[in-house]
Amino acid sequence: MASVVTAWFAGCIIYFAVILSAQTDEEIRSRAQQNFATAVVLTDSDAIQFGVQNFNPNSITPFKNDDMGNDDSLDLRNKVAVTSFPYSWELNSLSPQVKHEIAVRASYVHFENKVSLDSRPDLPADTDSNEVYDAFFEYRLIYNITDSWNIKYGLGNHFMYFKNKHSYNSRESEQLKPFLDGYAYNTSSRSYIAEPNIELNYELNRKWGYWKYTSSFNYFYGKVWDKKREYDFGNPKGWYMVNGLKANYNLTNWDGFIPSAYTSFKRIDLKGDPEASFGTDNYYEFSVGLLLTPPIFKDYIDNVGIGINMNYGSALKGGSIVLFFNE
């Protein structure tokens, strides 16, 4: 059977030990909390990034460091798909020192896994497909302390929907269907999660570009219901902190496009329900890439680009080719 990290990962996989006596209400509630809590972190691109192509850094570098990635983590990254469409805009403010901002984001998380019976590894594995839809809305208040320093206070709201589709691929697992269907498998649930947060930024402009330091703290707490609101599936909760440095180095203006070299380094600490999914309470992310500021749609697009992102120390350790948007 897949590991607990793999089975619980992406906030959308249900693990069972096949022994029906172990299928307690408390365990199902804990998994429901895990589903949504993990999705909160996965859909925040400041905390973790996914790309269009994953790879194991150890296969192309001489370091051979298992915390950089391995075949298992590469397989896990390939099973997780996260798509997000963020947008934000400023509201009118009476003071140039205080800004008000609204941010919205539509996100989708998909995770597929093979589940086998412990006692019968020779049987065909069941197919388990999971989806999480997240509609996110946030109000932010931004206070400019100086020209370089600002602090943001935010209150985020997640409206989430989880759906599981499980295929029983053997006669033996099919016998468990009456006990699991509609409760652990082939079911859906909903959640509302509040996410208050605070962020401190320092940005220093230079002739060559700028560098920026960010420290943010996000706490979240919510409630989960089943489809018919008959069961209380617990309270997803936890927190994560992101501390990072990033720099943009301006290159030569190219026919109206303004290219820049981009790099960032982050440490992410987390506690609560997502910790088991990530297999750690802290990990690192490093990105490098090339950005272009297009000459059109400047009110909506700061930049677009392509690069490489590395995750170090989590269950999702490894590398990805990523597409950047408004970095």
PDB file of N, CA and C in Angstrom, residues 11-85:
ATOM      1  N   GLY A  11      -4.273  16.599  -0.060  1.00  0.00           N
ATOM      2  CA  GLY A  11      -5.529  16.846   0.591  1.00  0.00           C
ATOM      3  C   GLY A  11      -6.667  16.097  -0.013  1.00  0.00           C
ATOM      4  N   CYS A  12      -6.403  15.043  -0.752  1.00  0.00           N
ATOM      5  CA  CYS A  12      -7.516  14.419  -1.437  1.00  0.00           C
ATOM      6  C   CYS A  12      -7.295  12.945  -1.673  1.00  0.00           C
ATOM      7  N   ILE A  13      -6.693  12.208  -0.725  1.00  0.00           N
ATOM      8  CA  ILE A  13      -6.588  10.765  -0.899  1.00  0.00           C
ATOM      9  C   ILE A  13      -6.974  10.099   0.391  1.00  0.00           C
ATOM     10  N   ILE A  14      -7.803   9.094   0.359  1.00  0.00           N
ATOM     11  CA  ILE A  14      -8.252   8.392   1.555  1.00  0.00           C
ATOM     12  C   ILE A  14      -7.485   7.090   1.685  1.00  0.00           C
ATOM     13  N   TYR A  15      -6.837   6.929   2.848  1.00  0.00           N
ATOM     14  CA  TYR A  15      -6.055   5.722   3.112  1.00  0.00           C
ATOM     15  C   TYR A  15      -6.860   4.817   4.034  1.00  0.00           C
ATOM     16  N   PHE A  16      -6.876   3.522   3.736  1.00  0.00           N
ATOM     17  CA  PHE A  16      -7.536   2.622   4.657  1.00  0.00           C
ATOM     18  C   PHE A  16      -6.687   1.393   4.878  1.00  0.00           C
ATOM     19  N   ALA A  17      -6.788   0.823   6.040  1.00  0.00           N
ATOM     20  CA  ALA A  17      -5.966  -0.304   6.440  1.00  0.00           C
ATOM     21  C   ALA A  17      -6.638  -1.628   6.156  1.00  0.00           C
ATOM     22  N   VAL A  18      -7.780  -1.592   5.457  1.00  0.00           N
ATOM     23  CA  VAL A  18      -8.536  -2.765   5.046  1.00  0.00           C
ATOM     24  C   VAL A  18      -9.259  -3.413   6.220  1.00  0.00           C
ATOM     25  N   ILE A  19      -8.717  -3.358   7.425  1.00  0.00           N
ATOM     26  CA  ILE A  19      -9.389  -3.910   8.596  1.00  0.00           C
ATOM     27  C   ILE A  19     -10.527  -2.979   8.971  1.00  0.00           C
ATOM     28  N   LEU A  20     -11.731  -3.442   8.823  1.00  0.00           N
ATOM     29  CA  LEU A  20     -12.888  -2.563   8.957  1.00  0.00           C
ATOM     30  C   LEU A  20     -13.004  -1.964  10.345  1.00  0.00           C
ATOM     31  N   SER A  21     -12.519  -2.671  11.369  1.00  0.00           N
ATOM     32  CA  SER A  21     -12.601  -2.143  12.721  1.00  0.00           C
ATOM     33  C   SER A  21     -11.778  -0.880  12.896  1.00  0.00           C
ATOM     34  N   ALA A  22     -10.807  -0.676  12.005  1.00  0.00           N
ATOM     35  CA  ALA A  22      -9.961   0.516  12.083  1.00  0.00           C
ATOM     36  C   ALA A  22     -10.591   1.707  11.407  1.00  0.00           C
ATOM     37  N   GLN A  23     -11.735   1.497  10.739  1.00  0.00           N
ATOM     38  CA  GLN A  23     -12.400   2.581  10.021  1.00  0.00           C
ATOM     39  C   GLN A  23     -13.296   3.352  10.982  1.00  0.00           C
ATOM     40  N   THR A  24     -12.716   3.972  11.967  1.00  0.00           N
ATOM     41  CA  THR A  24     -13.490   4.701  12.971  1.00  0.00           C
ATOM     42  C   THR A  24     -13.872   6.078  12.475  1.00  0.00           C
ATOM     43  N   ASP A  25     -14.896   6.649  13.119  1.00  0.00           N
ATOM     44  CA  ASP A  25     -15.314   8.009  12.762  1.00  0.00           C
ATOM     45  C   ASP A  25     -14.169   8.994  12.925  1.00  0.00           C
ATOM     46  N   GLU A  26     -13.355   8.807  13.963  1.00  0.00           N
ATOM     47  CA  GLU A  26     -12.263   9.727  14.223  1.00  0.00           C
ATOM     48  C   GLU A  26     -11.244   9.700  13.093  1.00  0.00           C
ATOM     49  N   GLU A  27     -10.981   8.516  12.533  1.00  0.00           N
ATOM     50  CA  GLU A  27     -10.012   8.407  11.443  1.00  0.00           C
ATOM     51  C   GLU A  27     -10.525   9.090  10.185  1.00  0.00           C
ATOM     52  N   ILE A  28     -11.810   8.872   9.852  1.00  0.00           N
ATOM     53  CA  ILE A  28     -12.389   9.511   8.675  1.00  0.00           C
ATOM     54  C   ILE A  28     -12.382  11.026   8.831  1.00  0.00           C
ATOM     55  N   ARG A  29     -12.709  11.481  10.053  1.00  0.00           N
ATOM     56  CA  ARG A  29     -12.697  12.922  10.319  1.00  0.00           C
ATOM     57  C   ARG A  29     -11.290  13.490  10.145  1.00  0.00           C
ATOM     58  N   SER A  30     -10.287  12.764  10.626  1.00  0.00           N
ATOM     59  CA  SER A  30      -8.912  13.222  10.511  1.00  0.00           C
ATOM     60  C   SER A  30      -8.484  13.322   9.051  1.00  0.00           C
ATOM     61  N   ARG A  31      -8.901  12.365   8.233  1.00  0.00           N
ATOM     62  CA  ARG A  31      -8.535  12.394   6.810  1.00  0.00           C
ATOM     63  C   ARG A  31      -9.230  13.537   6.078  1.00  0.00           C
ATOM     64  N   ALA A  32     -10.480  13.806   6.455  1.00  0.00           N
ATOM     65  CA  ALA A  32     -11.190  14.926   5.849  1.00  0.00           C
ATOM     66  C   ALA A  32     -10.485  16.236   6.165  1.00  0.00           C
ATOM     67  N   GLN A  33     -10.073  16.394   7.419  1.00  0.00           N
ATOM     68  CA  GLN A  33      -9.313  17.585   7.795  1.00  0.00           C
ATOM     69  C   GLN A  33      -8.030  17.674   6.969  1.00  0.00           C
ATOM     70  N   GLN A  34      -7.359  16.539   6.799  1.00  0.00           N
ATOM     71  CA  GLN A  34      -6.103  16.500   6.060  1.00  0.00           C
ATOM     72  C   GLN A  34      -6.299  16.925   4.610  1.00  0.00           C
ATOM     73  N   ASN A  35      -7.397  16.459   4.013  1.00  0.00           N
ATOM     74  CA  ASN A  35      -7.684  16.796   2.615  1.00  0.00           C
ATOM     75  C   ASN A  35      -7.679  18.300   2.379  1.00  0.00           C
ATOM     76  N   PHE A  36      -8.474  18.996   3.149  1.00  0.00           N
ATOM     77  CA  PHE A  36      -8.654  20.426   2.921  1.00  0.00           C
ATOM     78  C   PHE A  36      -7.480  21.250   3.437  1.00  0.00           C
ATOM     79  N   ALA A  37      -6.905  20.853   4.571  1.00  0.00           N
ATOM     80  CA  ALA A  37      -5.778  21.610   5.116  1.00  0.00           C
ATOM     81  C   ALA A  37      -4.585  21.578   4.168  1.00  0.00           C
ATOM     82  N   THR A  38      -4.311  20.417   3.586  1.00  0.00           N
ATOM     83  CA  THR A  38      -3.196  20.309   2.650  1.00  0.00           C
ATOM     84  C   THR A  38      -3.460  21.138   1.405  1.00  0.00           C
ATOM     85  N   ALA A  39      -4.715  21.169   0.949  1.00  0.00           N
ATOM     86  CA  ALA A  39      -5.059  21.951  -0.241  1.00  0.00           C
ATOM     87  C   ALA A  39      -4.841  23.441  -0.011  1.00  0.00           C
ATOM     88  N   VAL A  40      -5.016  23.914   1.231  1.00  0.00           N
ATOM     89  CA  VAL A  40      -4.764  25.325   1.531  1.00  0.00           C
ATOM     90  C   VAL A  40      -3.324  25.694   1.190  1.00  0.00           C
ATOM     91  N   VAL A  41      -2.374  24.837   1.565  1.00  0.00           N
ATOM     92  CA  VAL A  41      -0.961  25.113   1.302  1.00  0.00           C
ATOM     93  C   VAL A  41      -0.635  24.898  -0.164  1.00  0.00           C
ATOM     94  N   LEU A  42      -1.171  23.829  -0.757  1.00  0.00           N
ATOM     95  CA  LEU A  42      -0.854  23.505  -2.150  1.00  0.00           C
ATOM     96  C   LEU A  42      -1.287  24.595  -3.122  1.00  0.00           C
ATOM     97  N   THR A  43      -2.366  25.296  -2.813  1.00  0.00           N
ATOM     98  CA  THR A  43      -2.885  26.301  -3.739  1.00  0.00           C
ATOM     99  C   THR A  43      -2.246  27.674  -3.545  1.00  0.00           C
ATOM    100  N   ASP A  44      -1.333  27.795  -2.584  1.00  0.00           N
ATOM    101  CA  ASP A  44      -0.610  29.045  -2.365  1.00  0.00           C
ATOM    102  C   ASP A  44       0.755  28.943  -3.047  1.00  0.00           C
ATOM    103  N   SER A  45       0.920  29.628  -4.165  1.00  0.00           N
ATOM    104  CA  SER A  45       2.165  29.524  -4.933  1.00  0.00           C
ATOM    105  C   SER A  45       3.349  30.145  -4.210  1.00  0.00           C
ATOM    106  N   ASP A  46       3.098  30.951  -3.174  1.00  0.00           N
ATOM    107  CA  ASP A  46       4.199  31.474  -2.367  1.00  0.00           C
ATOM    108  C   ASP A  46       4.788  30.389  -1.468  1.00  0.00           C
ATOM    109  N   ALA A  47       3.992  29.351  -1.171  1.00  0.00           N
ATOM    110  CA  ALA A  47       4.446  28.276  -0.288  1.00  0.00           C
ATOM    111  C   ALA A  47       5.037  27.105  -1.055  1.00  0.00           C
ATOM    112  N   ILE A  48       4.537  26.839  -2.256  1.00  0.00           N
ATOM    113  CA  ILE A  48       5.048  25.731  -3.062  1.00  0.00           C
ATOM    114  C   ILE A  48       4.670  25.970  -4.516  1.00  0.00           C
ATOM    115  N   GLN A  49       5.558  25.573  -5.417  1.00  0.00           N
ATOM    116  CA  GLN A  49       5.308  25.769  -6.837  1.00  0.00           C
ATOM    117  C   GLN A  49       5.352  24.434  -7.575  1.00  0.00           C
ATOM    118  N   PHE A  50       4.454  24.317  -8.550  1.00  0.00           N
ATOM    119  CA  PHE A  50       4.424  23.150  -9.419  1.00  0.00           C
ATOM    120  C   PHE A  50       4.712  23.604 -10.843  1.00  0.00           C
ATOM    121  N   GLY A  51       5.268  22.690 -11.644  1.00  0.00           N
ATOM    122  CA  GLY A  51       5.650  23.054 -12.987  1.00  0.00           C
ATOM    123  C   GLY A  51       4.983  22.203 -14.043  1.00  0.00           C
ATOM    124  N   VAL A  52       5.427  22.422 -15.283  1.00  0.00           N
ATOM    125  CA  VAL A  52       4.871  21.688 -16.414  1.00  0.00           C
ATOM    126  C   VAL A  52       5.620  20.384 -16.662  1.00  0.00           C
ATOM    127  N   GLN A  53       6.803  20.255 -16.058  1.00  0.00           N
ATOM    128  CA  GLN A  53       7.592  19.032 -16.212  1.00  0.00           C
ATOM    129  C   GLN A  53       8.445  18.825 -14.966  1.00  0.00           C
ATOM    130  N   ASN A  54       8.332  17.649 -14.353  1.00  0.00           N
ATOM    131  CA  ASN A  54       9.089  17.343 -13.142  1.00  0.00           C
ATOM    132  C   ASN A  54      10.320  16.496 -13.470  1.00  0.00           C
ATOM    133  N   PHE A  55      11.338  16.587 -12.605  1.00  0.00           N
ATOM    134  CA  PHE A  55      12.541  15.788 -12.786  1.00  0.00           C
ATOM    135  C   PHE A  55      13.218  15.567 -11.435  1.00  0.00           C
ATOM    136  N   ASN A  56      14.060  14.548 -11.378  1.00  0.00           N
ATOM    137  CA  ASN A  56      14.840  14.232 -10.185  1.00  0.00           C
ATOM    138  C   ASN A  56      16.211  14.889 -10.325  1.00  0.00           C
ATOM    139  N   PRO A  57      16.527  15.905  -9.509  1.00  0.00           N
ATOM    140  CA  PRO A  57      17.810  16.613  -9.652  1.00  0.00           C
ATOM    141  C   PRO A  57      19.019  15.694  -9.506  1.00  0.00           C
ATOM    142  N   ASN A  58      18.898  14.620  -8.743  1.00  0.00           N
ATOM    143  CA  ASN A  58      20.024  13.721  -8.537  1.00  0.00           C
ATOM    144  C   ASN A  58      20.422  12.975  -9.810  1.00  0.00           C
ATOM    145  N   SER A  59      19.499  12.924 -10.769  1.00  0.00           N
ATOM    146  CA  SER A  59      19.813  12.235 -12.019  1.00  0.00           C
ATOM    147  C   SER A  59      20.634  13.103 -12.969  1.00  0.00           C
ATOM    148  N   ILE A  60      20.723  14.422 -12.677  1.00  0.00           N
ATOM    149  CA  ILE A  60      21.460  15.312 -13.577  1.00  0.00           C
ATOM    150  C   ILE A  60      22.547  16.095 -12.854  1.00  0.00           C
ATOM    151  N   THR A  61      22.718  15.840 -11.537  1.00  0.00           N
ATOM    152  CA  THR A  61      23.768  16.522 -10.771  1.00  0.00           C
ATOM    153  C   THR A  61      24.623  15.476 -10.055  1.00  0.00           C
ATOM    154  N   PRO A  62      25.828  15.853  -9.645  1.00  0.00           N
ATOM    155  CA  PRO A  62      26.703  14.894  -8.958  1.00  0.00           C
ATOM    156  C   PRO A  62      26.488  14.825  -7.452  1.00  0.00           C
ATOM    157  N   PHE A  63      25.508  15.570  -6.917  1.00  0.00           N
ATOM    158  CA  PHE A  63      25.383  15.682  -5.464  1.00  0.00           C
ATOM    159  C   PHE A  63      24.839  14.417  -4.807  1.00  0.00           C
ATOM    160  N   LYS A  64      23.843  13.784  -5.412  1.00  0.00           N
ATOM    161  CA  LYS A  64      23.246  12.558  -4.870  1.00  0.00           C
ATOM    162  C   LYS A  64      22.738  12.760  -3.444  1.00  0.00           C
ATOM    163  N   ASN A  65      21.999  13.829  -3.250  1.00  0.00           N
ATOM    164  CA  ASN A  65      21.408  14.160  -1.951  1.00  0.00           C
ATOM    165  C   ASN A  65      19.942  13.759  -1.979  1.00  0.00           C
ATOM    166  N   ASP A  66      19.548  12.842  -1.099  1.00  0.00           N
ATOM    167  CA  ASP A  66      18.182  12.333  -1.119  1.00  0.00           C
ATOM    168  C   ASP A  66      17.162  13.412  -0.792  1.00  0.00           C
ATOM    169  N   ASP A  67      17.545  14.453  -0.049  1.00  0.00           N
ATOM    170  CA  ASP A  67      16.623  15.538   0.260  1.00  0.00           C
ATOM    171  C   ASP A  67      16.312  16.407  -0.954  1.00  0.00           C
ATOM    172  N   MET A  68      17.113  16.266  -2.018  1.00  0.00           N
ATOM    173  CA  MET A  68      16.845  16.997  -3.248  1.00  0.00           C
ATOM    174  C   MET A  68      15.804  16.294  -4.111  1.00  0.00           C
ATOM    175  N   GLY A  69      15.621  14.993  -3.890  1.00  0.00           N
ATOM    176  CA  GLY A  69      14.638  14.261  -4.671  1.00  0.00           C
ATOM    177  C   GLY A  69      15.062  12.828  -4.895  1.00  0.00           C
ATOM    178  N   ASN A  70      14.096  11.987  -5.194  1.00  0.00           N
ATOM    179  CA  ASN A  70      14.365  10.593  -5.536  1.00  0.00           C
ATOM    180  C   ASN A  70      13.232  10.102  -6.433  1.00  0.00           C
ATOM    181  N   ASP A  71      13.283   8.836  -6.792  1.00  0.00           N
ATOM    182  CA  ASP A  71      12.270   8.300  -7.702  1.00  0.00           C
ATOM    183  C   ASP A  71      10.879   8.326  -7.079  1.00  0.00           C
ATOM    184  N   ASP A  72      10.793   8.087  -5.760  1.00  0.00           N
ATOM    185  CA  ASP A  72       9.482   8.100  -5.093  1.00  0.00           C
ATOM    186  C   ASP A  72       8.867   9.491  -5.087  1.00  0.00           C
ATOM    187  N   SER A  73       9.679  10.505  -4.774  1.00  0.00           N
ATOM    188  CA  SER A  73       9.135  11.867  -4.748  1.00  0.00           C
ATOM    189  C   SER A  73       8.797  12.344  -6.160  1.00  0.00           C
ATOM    190  N   LEU A  74       9.580  11.905  -7.151  1.00  0.00           N
ATOM    191  CA  LEU A  74       9.263  12.254  -8.536  1.00  0.00           C
ATOM    192  C   LEU A  74       7.930  11.641  -8.946  1.00  0.00           C
ATOM    193  N   ASP A  75       7.708  10.396  -8.544  1.00  0.00           N
ATOM    194  CA  ASP A  75       6.437   9.738  -8.833  1.00  0.00           C
ATOM    195  C   ASP A  75       5.283  10.474  -8.170  1.00  0.00           C
ATOM    196  N   LEU A  76       5.507  10.938  -6.932  1.00  0.00           N
ATOM    197  CA  LEU A  76       4.478  11.675  -6.210  1.00  0.00           C
ATOM    198  C   LEU A  76       4.187  13.008  -6.887  1.00  0.00           C
ATOM    199  N   ARG A  77       5.218  13.726  -7.298  1.00  0.00           N
ATOM    200  CA  ARG A  77       5.012  15.012  -7.979  1.00  0.00           C
ATOM    201  C   ARG A  77       4.217  14.827  -9.265  1.00  0.00           C
ATOM    202  N   ASN A  78       4.474  13.716  -9.959  1.00  0.00           N
ATOM    203  CA  ASN A  78       3.765  13.465 -11.214  1.00  0.00           C
ATOM    204  C   ASN A  78       2.303  13.116 -10.992  1.00  0.00           C
ATOM    205  N   LYS A  79       1.954  12.703  -9.764  1.00  0.00           N
ATOM    206  CA  LYS A  79       0.563  12.357  -9.457  1.00  0.00           C
ATOM    207  C   LYS A  79      -0.249  13.560  -8.997  1.00  0.00           C
ATOM    208  N   VAL A  80       0.426  14.639  -8.667  1.00  0.00           N
ATOM    209  CA  VAL A  80      -0.253  15.826  -8.139  1.00  0.00           C
ATOM    210  C   VAL A  80      -0.310  16.903  -9.217  1.00  0.00           C
ATOM    211  N   ALA A  81      -1.494  17.437  -9.447  1.00  0.00           N
ATOM    212  CA  ALA A  81      -1.658  18.538 -10.393  1.00  0.00           C
ATOM    213  C   ALA A  81      -2.385  19.676  -9.689  1.00  0.00           C
ATOM    214  N   VAL A  82      -1.798  20.869  -9.743  1.00  0.00           N
ATOM    215  CA  VAL A  82      -2.391  22.053  -9.111  1.00  0.00           C
ATOM    216  C   VAL A  82      -2.485  23.163 -10.152  1.00  0.00           C
ATOM    217  N   THR A  83      -3.684  23.715 -10.326  1.00  0.00           N
ATOM    218  CA  THR A  83      -3.903  24.826 -11.248  1.00  0.00           C
ATOM    219  C   THR A  83      -4.576  25.962 -10.497  1.00  0.00           C
ATOM    220  N   SER A  84      -4.010  27.174 -10.614  1.00  0.00           N
ATOM    221  CA  SER A  84      -4.570  28.339  -9.921  1.00  0.00           C
ATOM    222  C   SER A  84      -4.652  29.530 -10.862  1.00  0.00           C
ATOM    223  N   PHE A  85      -5.713  30.307 -10.699  1.00  0.00           N
ATOM    224  CA  PHE A  85      -5.900  31.534 -11.476  1.00  0.00           C
ATOM    225  C   PHE A  85      -6.132  32.684 -10.489  1.00  0.00           C
TER     226      PHE A  85
END
